[in-house]
Coordinates of C-alpha atoms in Angstrom, one line a residue:
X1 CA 0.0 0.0 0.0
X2 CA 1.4 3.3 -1.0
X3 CA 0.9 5.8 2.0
X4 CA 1.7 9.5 1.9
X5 CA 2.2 11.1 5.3
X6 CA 2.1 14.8 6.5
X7 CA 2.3 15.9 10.2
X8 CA 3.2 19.4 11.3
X9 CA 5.3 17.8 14.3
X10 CA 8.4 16.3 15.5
X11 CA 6.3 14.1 17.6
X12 CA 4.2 13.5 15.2
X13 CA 6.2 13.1 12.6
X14 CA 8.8 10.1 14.1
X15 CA 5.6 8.1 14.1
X16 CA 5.9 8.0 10.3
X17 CA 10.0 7.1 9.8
X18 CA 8.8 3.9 7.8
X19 CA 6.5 6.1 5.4
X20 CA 7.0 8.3 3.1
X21 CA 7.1 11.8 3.8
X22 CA 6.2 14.4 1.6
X23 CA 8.3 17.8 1.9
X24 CA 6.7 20.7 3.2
X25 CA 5.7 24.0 1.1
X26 CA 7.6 26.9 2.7
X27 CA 6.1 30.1 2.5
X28 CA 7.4 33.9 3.5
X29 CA 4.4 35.7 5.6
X30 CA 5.3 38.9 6.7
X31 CA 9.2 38.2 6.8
X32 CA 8.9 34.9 8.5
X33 CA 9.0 31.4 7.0
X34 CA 6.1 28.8 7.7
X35 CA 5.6 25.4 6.1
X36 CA 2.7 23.6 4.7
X37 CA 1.2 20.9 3.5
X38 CA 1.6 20.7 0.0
X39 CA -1.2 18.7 -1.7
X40 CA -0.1 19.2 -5.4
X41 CA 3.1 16.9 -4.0
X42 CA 0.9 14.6 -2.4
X43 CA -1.8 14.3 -5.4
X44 CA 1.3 13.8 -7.7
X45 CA 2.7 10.5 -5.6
X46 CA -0.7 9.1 -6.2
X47 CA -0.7 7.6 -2.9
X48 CA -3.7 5.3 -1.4
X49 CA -4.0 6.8 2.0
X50 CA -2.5 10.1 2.9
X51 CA -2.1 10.5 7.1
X52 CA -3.1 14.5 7.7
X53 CA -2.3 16.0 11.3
X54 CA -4.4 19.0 13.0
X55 CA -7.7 19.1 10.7
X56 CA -8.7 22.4 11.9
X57 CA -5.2 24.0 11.2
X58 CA -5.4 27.7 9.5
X59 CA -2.6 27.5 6.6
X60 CA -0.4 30.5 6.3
X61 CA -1.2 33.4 3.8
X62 CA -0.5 32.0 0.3
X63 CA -1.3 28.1 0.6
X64 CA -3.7 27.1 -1.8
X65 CA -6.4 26.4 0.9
X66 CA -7.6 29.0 4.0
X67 CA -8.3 25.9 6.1
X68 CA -6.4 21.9 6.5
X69 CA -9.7 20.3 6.1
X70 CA -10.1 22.0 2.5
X71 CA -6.4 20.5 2.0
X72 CA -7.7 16.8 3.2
X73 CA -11.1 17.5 0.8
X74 CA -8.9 17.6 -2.6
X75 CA -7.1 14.9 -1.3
X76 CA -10.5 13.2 -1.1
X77 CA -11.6 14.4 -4.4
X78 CA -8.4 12.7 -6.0
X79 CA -9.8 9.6 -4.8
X80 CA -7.0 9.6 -1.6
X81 CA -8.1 8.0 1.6
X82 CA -6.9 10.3 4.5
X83 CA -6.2 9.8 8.3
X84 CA -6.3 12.9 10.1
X85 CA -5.9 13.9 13.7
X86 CA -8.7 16.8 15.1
X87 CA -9.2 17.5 19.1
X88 CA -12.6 17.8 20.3
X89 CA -12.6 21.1 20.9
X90 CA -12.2 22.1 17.6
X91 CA -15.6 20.5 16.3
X92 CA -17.4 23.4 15.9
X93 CA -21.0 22.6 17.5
X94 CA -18.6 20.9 20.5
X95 CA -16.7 24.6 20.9
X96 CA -19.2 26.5 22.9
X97 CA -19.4 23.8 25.5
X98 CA -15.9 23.0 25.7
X99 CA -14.9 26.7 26.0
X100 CA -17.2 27.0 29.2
X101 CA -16.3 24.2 30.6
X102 CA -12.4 25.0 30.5
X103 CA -12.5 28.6 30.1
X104 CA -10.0 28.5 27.6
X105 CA -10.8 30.3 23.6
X106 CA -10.8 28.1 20.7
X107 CA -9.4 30.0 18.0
X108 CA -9.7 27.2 14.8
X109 CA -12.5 25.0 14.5
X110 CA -13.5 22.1 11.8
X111 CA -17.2 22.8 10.4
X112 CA -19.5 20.0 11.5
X113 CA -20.5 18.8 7.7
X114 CA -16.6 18.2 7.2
X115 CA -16.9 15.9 10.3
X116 CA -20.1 14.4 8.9
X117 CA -18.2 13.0 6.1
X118 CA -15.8 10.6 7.9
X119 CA -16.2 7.0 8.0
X120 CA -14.9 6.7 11.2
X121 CA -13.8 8.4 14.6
X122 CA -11.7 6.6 17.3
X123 CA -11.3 8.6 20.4
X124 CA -8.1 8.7 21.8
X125 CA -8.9 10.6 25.3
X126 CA -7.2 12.4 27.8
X127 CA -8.1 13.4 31.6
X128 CA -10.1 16.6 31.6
X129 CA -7.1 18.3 33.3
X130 CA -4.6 17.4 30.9
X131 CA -6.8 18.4 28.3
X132 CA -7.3 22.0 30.2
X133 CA -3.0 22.0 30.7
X134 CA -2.8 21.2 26.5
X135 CA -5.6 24.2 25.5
X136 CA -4.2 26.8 28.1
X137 CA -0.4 26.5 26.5
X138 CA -1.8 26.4 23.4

């Protein structure tokens, strides 16, 4: 199986030594570097299953897409399976609640039709209070 994998980081990203790993799209915003996802690579290596980290990521000023879970849509549109990583919070019915019951903003959220369209969640969960140490940093 020919699997194309993504992640935005380090921890992230040694889960996938044995894959392939497609080089990032560096971008200058406002005299700083950032890089992206770049799903013309991806699309071109024809893989099977692509693995996506952070759905509701904002891409820097000049990707192709505003949003990650546009990025993982084309990718579905080329007929590309995709794994993909979102935390609860960032489902955007889930936001309000989430946000009064740890006090913390949610800046970037995932529209609920995107999350209508997967075949399949597996939670992977925390303790509330590591979940509220995560959101506070950041």
């Amino acid at each position: 199986m020919k699997i194309a994998c993504f992640f935005c980081g380090t921890t992230s990203s040694s889960h996938c030594s044995r894959l392939e790993n497609v080089p990032r799209r560096k971008l200058n915003y406002k005299g700083a570097f950032f890089e992206e996802m770049d799903v013309d690579a991806i699309i071109a290596r024809t893989p099977q299953v692509a693995l996506v980290d952070e759905l509701a990521h904002t891409n820097v000023e000049g990707s192709k897409h505003r949003k990650r879970y546009d990025d993982v849509l084309e990718l579905l549109n080329a007929n590309i399976d995709v794994l993909s990583t979102v935390n609860v919070q960032h489902i955007e019915s889930l936001t309000p609640l989430v946000q009064q019951i740890t006090g913390v903003p949610v800046r970037e959220t995932v529209p609920d039709w995107v999350i209508q369209r997967v075949n399949e969640i597996v939670l992977v969960d925390l303790t509330p209070e590591a979940l509220q140490t995560r959101m506070r940093r950041g």
